mmCIF file of C-alpha atoms in Angstrom:
data_model
loop_
_atom_site.group_PDB
_atom_site.id
_atom_site.type_symbol
_atom_site.label_atom_id
_atom_site.label_comp_id
_atom_site.label_asym_id
_atom_site.label_seq_id
_atom_site.Cartn_x
_atom_site.Cartn_y
_atom_site.Cartn_z
ATOM 1 C CA UNK A 1 1.643 -59.696 30.964
ATOM 2 C CA UNK A 2 4.781 -57.587 31.115
ATOM 3 C CA UNK A 3 6.110 -56.432 34.440
ATOM 4 C CA UNK A 4 5.208 -52.870 35.372
ATOM 5 C CA UNK A 5 8.212 -50.566 35.571
ATOM 6 C CA UNK A 6 6.548 -47.629 37.322
ATOM 7 C CA UNK A 7 3.199 -46.153 38.228
ATOM 8 C CA UNK A 8 1.915 -42.785 39.395
ATOM 9 C CA UNK A 9 -1.392 -41.587 40.746
ATOM 10 C CA UNK A 10 -2.532 -38.434 38.994
ATOM 11 C CA UNK A 11 -3.142 -35.645 41.545
ATOM 12 C CA UNK A 12 -6.730 -34.800 42.548
ATOM 13 C CA UNK A 13 -8.347 -37.371 40.240
ATOM 14 C CA UNK A 14 -9.390 -41.020 40.269
ATOM 15 C CA UNK A 15 -6.860 -41.527 37.526
ATOM 16 C CA UNK A 16 -3.482 -43.211 37.207
ATOM 17 C CA UNK A 17 -0.524 -43.628 34.885
ATOM 18 C CA UNK A 18 1.606 -46.721 34.521
ATOM 19 C CA UNK A 19 4.487 -47.785 32.345
ATOM 20 C CA UNK A 20 5.942 -51.208 31.650
ATOM 21 C CA UNK A 21 8.675 -53.046 29.764
ATOM 22 C CA UNK A 22 6.218 -53.352 26.874
ATOM 23 C CA UNK A 23 7.481 -49.847 25.869
ATOM 24 C CA UNK A 24 4.023 -48.371 26.523
ATOM 25 C CA UNK A 25 2.657 -45.810 28.972
ATOM 26 C CA UNK A 26 -1.055 -46.163 29.744
ATOM 27 C CA UNK A 27 -3.572 -44.066 31.641
ATOM 28 C CA UNK A 28 -6.488 -45.695 33.427
ATOM 29 C CA UNK A 29 -9.541 -44.175 35.039
ATOM 30 C CA UNK A 30 -12.865 -45.071 36.591
ATOM 31 C CA UNK A 31 -16.444 -44.193 35.724
ATOM 32 C CA UNK A 32 -17.523 -41.907 38.599
ATOM 33 C CA UNK A 33 -16.086 -42.549 42.053
ATOM 34 C CA UNK A 34 -17.120 -46.187 42.429
ATOM 35 C CA UNK A 35 -17.291 -47.341 38.810
ATOM 36 C CA UNK A 36 -15.089 -49.949 37.108
ATOM 37 C CA UNK A 37 -11.556 -49.083 36.012
ATOM 38 C CA UNK A 38 -10.716 -49.058 32.321
ATOM 39 C CA UNK A 39 -7.870 -48.098 29.999
ATOM 40 C CA UNK A 40 -8.492 -44.579 28.722
ATOM 41 C CA UNK A 41 -5.387 -43.827 26.641
ATOM 42 C CA UNK A 42 -1.894 -44.917 25.670
ATOM 43 C CA UNK A 43 -0.077 -41.585 25.790
ATOM 44 C CA UNK A 44 3.339 -42.995 24.872
ATOM 45 C CA UNK A 45 4.459 -45.953 22.769
ATOM 46 C CA UNK A 46 8.233 -45.992 22.739
ATOM 47 C CA UNK A 47 11.085 -47.757 20.977
ATOM 48 C CA UNK A 48 12.900 -48.438 24.254
ATOM 49 C CA UNK A 49 11.807 -50.244 27.394
ATOM 50 C CA UNK A 50 10.103 -47.811 29.748
ATOM 51 C CA UNK A 51 11.617 -47.446 33.228
ATOM 52 C CA UNK A 52 9.965 -44.587 35.129
ATOM 53 C CA UNK A 53 7.407 -41.799 35.089
ATOM 54 C CA UNK A 54 6.105 -38.997 37.270
ATOM 55 C CA UNK A 55 2.851 -37.055 37.137
ATOM 56 C CA UNK A 56 3.491 -33.300 37.378
ATOM 57 C CA UNK A 57 -0.195 -32.359 37.281
ATOM 58 C CA UNK A 58 -3.394 -33.995 35.959
ATOM 59 C CA UNK A 59 -2.495 -33.246 32.328
ATOM 60 C CA UNK A 60 1.318 -33.391 32.341
ATOM 61 C CA UNK A 61 3.798 -36.204 32.982
ATOM 62 C CA UNK A 62 7.498 -36.956 32.546
ATOM 63 C CA UNK A 63 8.837 -40.385 31.589
ATOM 64 C CA UNK A 64 12.187 -42.078 31.230
ATOM 65 C CA UNK A 65 13.250 -45.165 29.280
ATOM 66 C CA UNK A 66 16.430 -47.074 28.470
ATOM 67 C CA UNK A 67 17.882 -43.866 27.025
ATOM 68 C CA UNK A 68 19.527 -40.720 28.403
ATOM 69 C CA UNK A 69 16.594 -38.395 27.690
ATOM 70 C CA UNK A 70 13.583 -37.459 29.818
ATOM 71 C CA UNK A 71 10.425 -36.759 27.794
ATOM 72 C CA UNK A 72 7.562 -34.469 28.794
ATOM 73 C CA UNK A 73 3.990 -35.119 27.607
ATOM 74 C CA UNK A 74 0.844 -32.975 27.768
ATOM 75 C CA UNK A 75 -2.762 -34.143 27.391
ATOM 76 C CA UNK A 76 -4.449 -33.191 24.078
ATOM 77 C CA UNK A 77 -7.983 -31.832 23.781
ATOM 78 C CA UNK A 78 -9.381 -35.143 22.503
ATOM 79 C CA UNK A 79 -8.273 -36.824 25.734
ATOM 80 C CA UNK A 80 -9.556 -33.989 27.918
ATOM 81 C CA UNK A 81 -13.001 -34.014 26.283
ATOM 82 C CA UNK A 82 -13.246 -37.816 26.344
ATOM 83 C CA UNK A 83 -12.232 -37.862 30.003
ATOM 84 C CA UNK A 84 -14.972 -35.359 30.850
ATOM 85 C CA UNK A 85 -17.610 -37.260 28.866
ATOM 86 C CA UNK A 86 -16.853 -40.579 30.569
ATOM 87 C CA UNK A 87 -16.004 -39.580 34.137
ATOM 88 C CA UNK A 88 -17.884 -36.317 34.566
ATOM 89 C CA UNK A 89 -14.726 -34.584 35.854
ATOM 90 C CA UNK A 90 -13.071 -31.571 34.223
ATOM 91 C CA UNK A 91 -9.345 -31.185 33.623
ATOM 92 C CA UNK A 92 -7.430 -27.911 33.132
ATOM 93 C CA UNK A 93 -6.602 -26.896 29.564
ATOM 94 C CA UNK A 94 -3.271 -25.370 28.529
ATOM 95 C CA UNK A 95 -2.946 -22.168 26.530
ATOM 96 C CA UNK A 96 -2.656 -23.932 23.183
ATOM 97 C CA UNK A 97 -3.486 -27.627 23.502
ATOM 98 C CA UNK A 98 -3.024 -29.969 20.557
ATOM 99 C CA UNK A 99 -5.779 -32.159 19.155
ATOM 100 C CA UNK A 100 -3.612 -35.220 19.573
ATOM 101 C CA UNK A 101 -0.323 -36.655 18.380
ATOM 102 C CA UNK A 102 1.201 -38.821 15.676
ATOM 103 C CA UNK A 103 4.562 -40.532 15.551
ATOM 104 C CA UNK A 104 6.891 -40.843 12.526
ATOM 105 C CA UNK A 105 7.345 -44.406 11.309
ATOM 106 C CA UNK A 106 10.977 -44.549 12.443
ATOM 107 C CA UNK A 107 10.766 -41.881 15.145
ATOM 108 C CA UNK A 108 10.568 -41.864 18.923
ATOM 109 C CA UNK A 109 8.847 -38.507 19.476
ATOM 110 C CA UNK A 110 5.076 -37.956 19.509
ATOM 111 C CA UNK A 111 4.508 -34.955 17.251
ATOM 112 C CA UNK A 112 1.637 -32.615 18.148
ATOM 113 C CA UNK A 113 -1.282 -32.363 15.727
ATOM 114 C CA UNK A 114 -3.122 -29.028 15.678
ATOM 115 C CA UNK A 115 -6.301 -28.181 13.732
ATOM 116 C CA UNK A 116 -4.295 -26.305 11.095
ATOM 117 C CA UNK A 117 -1.920 -29.248 10.579
ATOM 118 C CA UNK A 118 -4.480 -32.040 10.773
ATOM 119 C CA UNK A 119 -4.925 -32.340 7.006
ATOM 120 C CA UNK A 120 -1.222 -32.813 6.306
ATOM 121 C CA UNK A 121 -0.775 -35.254 9.189
ATOM 122 C CA UNK A 122 -3.139 -37.843 7.736
ATOM 123 C CA UNK A 123 -2.161 -37.641 4.068
ATOM 124 C CA UNK A 124 -0.046 -40.521 2.821
ATOM 125 C CA UNK A 125 3.247 -39.692 1.198
ATOM 126 C CA UNK A 126 2.620 -38.098 -2.171
ATOM 127 C CA UNK A 127 6.290 -37.952 -3.016
ATOM 128 C CA UNK A 128 8.105 -41.288 -2.991
ATOM 129 C CA UNK A 129 11.335 -39.414 -2.385
ATOM 130 C CA UNK A 130 10.172 -38.366 1.100
ATOM 131 C CA UNK A 131 12.293 -39.765 3.877
ATOM 132 C CA UNK A 132 10.534 -42.587 5.737
ATOM 133 C CA UNK A 133 11.348 -41.164 9.162
ATOM 134 C CA UNK A 134 9.336 -38.046 8.290
ATOM 135 C CA UNK A 135 6.248 -40.057 7.414
ATOM 136 C CA UNK A 136 3.629 -39.502 10.118
ATOM 137 C CA UNK A 137 1.279 -42.288 11.042
ATOM 138 C CA UNK A 138 -2.431 -41.396 10.620
ATOM 139 C CA UNK A 139 -4.316 -39.720 13.438
ATOM 140 C CA UNK A 140 -8.088 -39.308 13.452
ATOM 141 C CA UNK A 141 -9.354 -37.007 16.250
ATOM 142 C CA UNK A 142 -12.380 -38.378 18.055
ATOM 143 C CA UNK A 143 -14.102 -37.496 21.320
ATOM 144 C CA UNK A 144 -15.732 -40.549 22.892
ATOM 145 C CA UNK A 145 -18.602 -40.998 25.347
ATOM 146 C CA UNK A 146 -17.675 -44.583 26.273
ATOM 147 C CA UNK A 147 -14.360 -46.269 27.114
ATOM 148 C CA UNK A 148 -12.226 -46.667 23.963
ATOM 149 C CA UNK A 149 -11.781 -49.954 22.154
ATOM 150 C CA UNK A 150 -8.418 -51.478 21.262
ATOM 151 C CA UNK A 151 -8.263 -50.032 17.746
ATOM 152 C CA UNK A 152 -8.798 -46.505 19.037
ATOM 153 C CA UNK A 153 -6.257 -46.999 21.849
ATOM 154 C CA UNK A 154 -3.631 -48.154 19.378
ATOM 155 C CA UNK A 155 -3.880 -45.220 17.001
ATOM 156 C CA UNK A 156 -5.645 -42.169 18.408
ATOM 157 C CA UNK A 157 -4.724 -41.705 22.084
ATOM 158 C CA UNK A 158 -1.091 -40.553 21.958
ATOM 159 C CA UNK A 159 -0.168 -37.408 23.887
ATOM 160 C CA UNK A 160 2.130 -34.805 22.272
ATOM 161 C CA UNK A 161 5.716 -34.706 23.465
ATOM 162 C CA UNK A 162 6.418 -31.100 24.461
ATOM 163 C CA UNK A 163 9.982 -31.230 25.814
ATOM 164 C CA UNK A 164 13.127 -33.343 25.926
ATOM 165 C CA UNK A 165 15.438 -33.002 28.935
ATOM 166 C CA UNK A 166 19.113 -33.769 28.343
ATOM 167 C CA UNK A 167 21.952 -34.093 30.823
ATOM 168 C CA UNK A 168 22.228 -37.653 32.092
ATOM 169 C CA UNK A 169 25.212 -39.717 31.026
ATOM 170 C CA UNK A 170 23.497 -43.096 31.200
ATOM 171 C CA UNK A 171 20.035 -44.633 30.845
ATOM 172 C CA UNK A 172 17.267 -43.219 33.046
ATOM 173 C CA UNK A 173 16.244 -45.228 36.087
ATOM 174 C CA UNK A 174 13.870 -43.106 38.196
ATOM 175 C CA UNK A 175 12.033 -39.786 38.183
ATOM 176 C CA UNK A 176 9.765 -37.994 40.682
ATOM 177 C CA UNK A 177 7.806 -34.731 40.885
ATOM 178 C CA UNK A 178 7.100 -32.638 43.958
ATOM 179 C CA UNK A 179 3.476 -32.219 45.027
ATOM 180 C CA UNK A 180 3.452 -28.529 44.106
ATOM 181 C CA UNK A 181 4.268 -29.480 40.508
ATOM 182 C CA UNK A 182 7.193 -27.055 40.374
ATOM 183 C CA UNK A 183 10.130 -29.481 40.423
ATOM 184 C CA UNK A 184 11.081 -32.788 38.826
ATOM 185 C CA UNK A 185 14.053 -34.873 39.985
ATOM 186 C CA UNK A 186 15.694 -37.643 37.970
ATOM 187 C CA UNK A 187 18.503 -40.170 38.248
ATOM 188 C CA UNK A 188 20.236 -42.611 35.899
ATOM 189 C CA UNK A 189 22.245 -45.822 36.056
ATOM 190 C CA UNK A 190 25.522 -45.165 37.859
ATOM 191 C CA UNK A 191 28.657 -46.993 38.924
ATOM 192 C CA UNK A 192 30.454 -43.863 40.152
ATOM 193 C CA UNK A 193 29.390 -41.058 42.521
ATOM 194 C CA UNK A 194 29.581 -38.407 39.789
ATOM 195 C CA UNK A 195 26.876 -40.228 37.817
ATOM 196 C CA UNK A 196 24.771 -41.038 40.900
ATOM 197 C CA UNK A 197 23.745 -37.426 41.487
ATOM 198 C CA UNK A 198 20.088 -36.373 41.413
ATOM 199 C CA UNK A 199 19.302 -33.765 38.761
ATOM 200 C CA UNK A 200 16.699 -31.141 39.719
ATOM 201 C CA UNK A 201 14.555 -29.543 36.981
ATOM 202 C CA UNK A 202 12.196 -26.541 37.102
ATOM 203 C CA UNK A 203 8.879 -27.340 35.407
ATOM 204 C CA UNK A 204 8.193 -23.663 34.629
ATOM 205 C CA UNK A 205 11.115 -23.535 32.180
ATOM 206 C CA UNK A 206 12.178 -27.201 31.971
ATOM 207 C CA UNK A 207 15.755 -26.242 32.718
ATOM 208 C CA UNK A 208 18.151 -27.986 35.089
ATOM 209 C CA UNK A 209 18.644 -26.080 38.334
ATOM 210 C CA UNK A 210 21.326 -28.049 40.169
ATOM 211 C CA UNK A 211 22.485 -31.535 41.202
ATOM 212 C CA UNK A 212 22.201 -33.292 44.558
ATOM 213 C CA UNK A 213 25.153 -35.526 45.493
ATOM 214 C CA UNK A 214 25.155 -38.271 48.103
ATOM 215 C CA UNK A 215 24.930 -41.714 46.534
ATOM 216 C CA UNK A 216 27.723 -43.780 45.007
ATOM 217 C CA UNK A 217 25.666 -46.208 42.874
ATOM 218 C CA UNK A 218 22.382 -46.140 40.942
ATOM 219 C CA UNK A 219 19.419 -44.529 42.683
ATOM 220 C CA UNK A 220 16.414 -46.828 42.533
ATOM 221 C CA UNK A 221 13.602 -44.566 43.764
ATOM 222 C CA UNK A 222 12.947 -41.013 44.968
ATOM 223 C CA UNK A 223 9.918 -39.521 46.691
ATOM 224 C CA UNK A 224 9.014 -36.100 48.070
ATOM 225 C CA UNK A 225 7.249 -35.821 51.405
ATOM 226 C CA UNK A 226 3.626 -34.709 51.079
ATOM 227 C CA UNK A 227 4.475 -31.185 52.247
ATOM 228 C CA UNK A 228 7.548 -31.104 49.935
ATOM 229 C CA UNK A 229 9.774 -30.329 52.925
ATOM 230 C CA UNK A 230 11.977 -33.369 52.223
ATOM 231 C CA UNK A 231 13.193 -35.442 49.293
ATOM 232 C CA UNK A 232 14.001 -39.092 50.030
ATOM 233 C CA UNK A 233 16.084 -41.426 47.845
ATOM 234 C CA UNK A 234 17.220 -45.052 48.014
ATOM 235 C CA UNK A 235 20.067 -46.672 46.122
ATOM 236 C CA UNK A 236 21.942 -49.789 45.095
ATOM 237 C CA UNK A 237 24.678 -48.633 47.500
ATOM 238 C CA UNK A 238 22.321 -49.752 50.368
ATOM 239 C CA UNK A 239 21.968 -46.210 51.700
ATOM 240 C CA UNK A 240 19.138 -43.731 51.817
ATOM 241 C CA UNK A 241 19.647 -39.995 51.520
ATOM 242 C CA UNK A 242 17.345 -37.326 52.882
ATOM 243 C CA UNK A 243 17.411 -33.804 51.455
ATOM 244 C CA UNK A 244 15.804 -30.832 53.202
ATOM 245 C CA UNK A 245 14.180 -27.819 51.572
ATOM 246 C CA UNK A 246 15.787 -24.517 52.520
ATOM 247 C CA UNK A 247 15.352 -20.905 51.472
ATOM 248 C CA UNK A 248 18.337 -19.465 49.659
ATOM 249 C CA UNK A 249 19.733 -16.166 50.878
ATOM 250 C CA UNK A 250 22.083 -14.002 48.832
ATOM 251 C CA UNK A 251 25.128 -12.061 50.075
ATOM 252 C CA UNK A 252 22.948 -9.093 50.994
ATOM 253 C CA UNK A 253 20.709 -11.255 53.153
ATOM 254 C CA UNK A 254 17.791 -11.188 50.737
ATOM 255 C CA UNK A 255 15.813 -14.433 50.648
ATOM 256 C CA UNK A 256 15.277 -15.933 47.215
ATOM 257 C CA UNK A 257 14.112 -19.274 45.865
ATOM 258 C CA UNK A 258 13.883 -22.682 47.508
ATOM 259 C CA UNK A 259 16.597 -25.311 47.276
ATOM 260 C CA UNK A 260 17.147 -28.843 48.592
ATOM 261 C CA UNK A 261 20.322 -29.658 50.525
ATOM 262 C CA UNK A 262 21.614 -32.908 52.089
ATOM 263 C CA UNK A 263 20.054 -33.419 55.489
ATOM 264 C CA UNK A 264 20.905 -36.878 56.775
ATOM 265 C CA UNK A 265 21.679 -40.397 55.564
ATOM 266 C CA UNK A 266 22.449 -43.918 56.736
ATOM 267 C CA UNK A 267 25.324 -45.484 54.789
ATOM 268 C CA UNK A 268 24.312 -49.137 55.265
ATOM 269 C CA UNK A 269 20.615 -48.899 56.043
ATOM 270 C CA UNK A 270 20.102 -52.428 54.650
ATOM 271 C CA UNK A 271 22.234 -55.461 53.939
ATOM 272 C CA UNK A 272 21.356 -55.399 50.237
ATOM 273 C CA UNK A 273 20.062 -52.991 47.585
ATOM 274 C CA UNK A 274 17.226 -50.659 48.581
ATOM 275 C CA UNK A 275 14.448 -51.024 46.027
ATOM 276 C CA UNK A 276 11.773 -48.685 47.345
ATOM 277 C CA UNK A 277 11.220 -45.680 49.614
ATOM 278 C CA UNK A 278 7.994 -44.016 50.756
ATOM 279 C CA UNK A 279 6.465 -41.561 53.236
ATOM 280 C CA UNK A 280 3.570 -42.015 55.619
ATOM 281 C CA UNK A 281 0.613 -39.725 55.009
ATOM 282 C CA UNK A 282 1.510 -37.391 57.874
ATOM 283 C CA UNK A 283 5.225 -37.269 56.862
ATOM 284 C CA UNK A 284 6.273 -38.216 60.397
ATOM 285 C CA UNK A 285 7.835 -41.490 59.207
ATOM 286 C CA UNK A 286 9.405 -42.859 56.051
ATOM 287 C CA UNK A 287 10.035 -46.444 54.964
ATOM 288 C CA UNK A 288 12.738 -48.258 53.037
ATOM 289 C CA UNK A 289 12.332 -51.698 51.418
ATOM 290 C CA UNK A 290 15.269 -53.867 50.402
ATOM 291 C CA UNK A 291 16.271 -57.035 48.628
ATOM 292 C CA UNK A 292 17.320 -58.289 52.065
ATOM 293 C CA UNK A 293 13.572 -59.016 52.586
ATOM 294 C CA UNK A 294 13.081 -56.299 55.175
ATOM 295 C CA UNK A 295 11.084 -53.085 55.364
ATOM 296 C CA UNK A 296 12.408 -50.515 57.853
ATOM 297 C CA UNK A 297 10.573 -47.575 59.369
ATOM 298 C CA UNK A 298 12.499 -44.386 60.157
ATOM 299 C CA UNK A 299 11.454 -41.166 61.948
ATOM 300 C CA UNK A 300 11.535 -37.991 59.895
ATOM 301 C CA UNK A 301 13.972 -35.402 61.278
ATOM 302 C CA UNK A 302 12.582 -32.295 62.923
ATOM 303 C CA UNK A 303 12.631 -29.176 60.794
ATOM 304 C CA UNK A 304 14.546 -26.177 62.155
ATOM 305 C CA UNK A 305 12.413 -23.173 63.122
ATOM 306 C CA UNK A 306 11.576 -20.781 60.310
ATOM 307 C CA UNK A 307 13.774 -17.664 60.201
ATOM 308 C CA UNK A 308 12.280 -14.496 61.612
ATOM 309 C CA UNK A 309 11.069 -12.025 58.979
ATOM 310 C CA UNK A 310 13.452 -9.207 58.158
ATOM 311 C CA UNK A 311 12.814 -5.896 59.890
ATOM 312 C CA UNK A 312 11.039 -3.285 57.798
#
């Protein structure tokens, strides 16, 4: 079996996503609360080795591979209906969900299949002059009442790719989403500080908001605290960085949106590369794990008091 590159628990559900160096992202679930786990779908089959993913909400995730692009995927109606039939749980539906997705023979993007385009998506090339990369592999929509078999997983469980996020100069290494589902942060391979910055994206528009400096080499993992008050990152430079959420105020003193700013760090927190970071459930402590065979526990800094509301 291939080594897993990343995994994410889908919020509010007994469901999970994982990705591995087999170039495949899979979603697994359980039948009811105590039932056996099974593979429910393979939302992404990619041409590059997968490196990271983050669940934004139960029907939306972002993934990164050995490329410079982040890809956003949304659950199609066939998955949503199958999930409900098997588990008994209901997932939210977007404004215009696709039936499923197909991928061109030489492409990397899962193309959405809607009811009005279903007929053309499954027809073989009628014109031999068509370009091969525009040939879409067949997709047959099906809603199941039992866990899918291998043949169905291989062909009919892709999720449509809805967005591509550009901006990184090197291959993606890690990605994380805040618990509110409003922000995604990402980082790539880096040998210089300018490439080791964290990029912050707004999920409402999928645009880049700003960058967070602090590290000098590749960031290996990032994680938001459960209350989203802090963002924690670990790096090959042996340091961890902690960023604090603040409320922006303009020149007139009017409070606007939220932003993360550097809060504190330890330059040589470990003797070797930090591979993993995580928060305790109450956010009072965070942990760092390193190649130096140690796991260290650190206290979370106290938040400053909230500013007093402006006078009417």
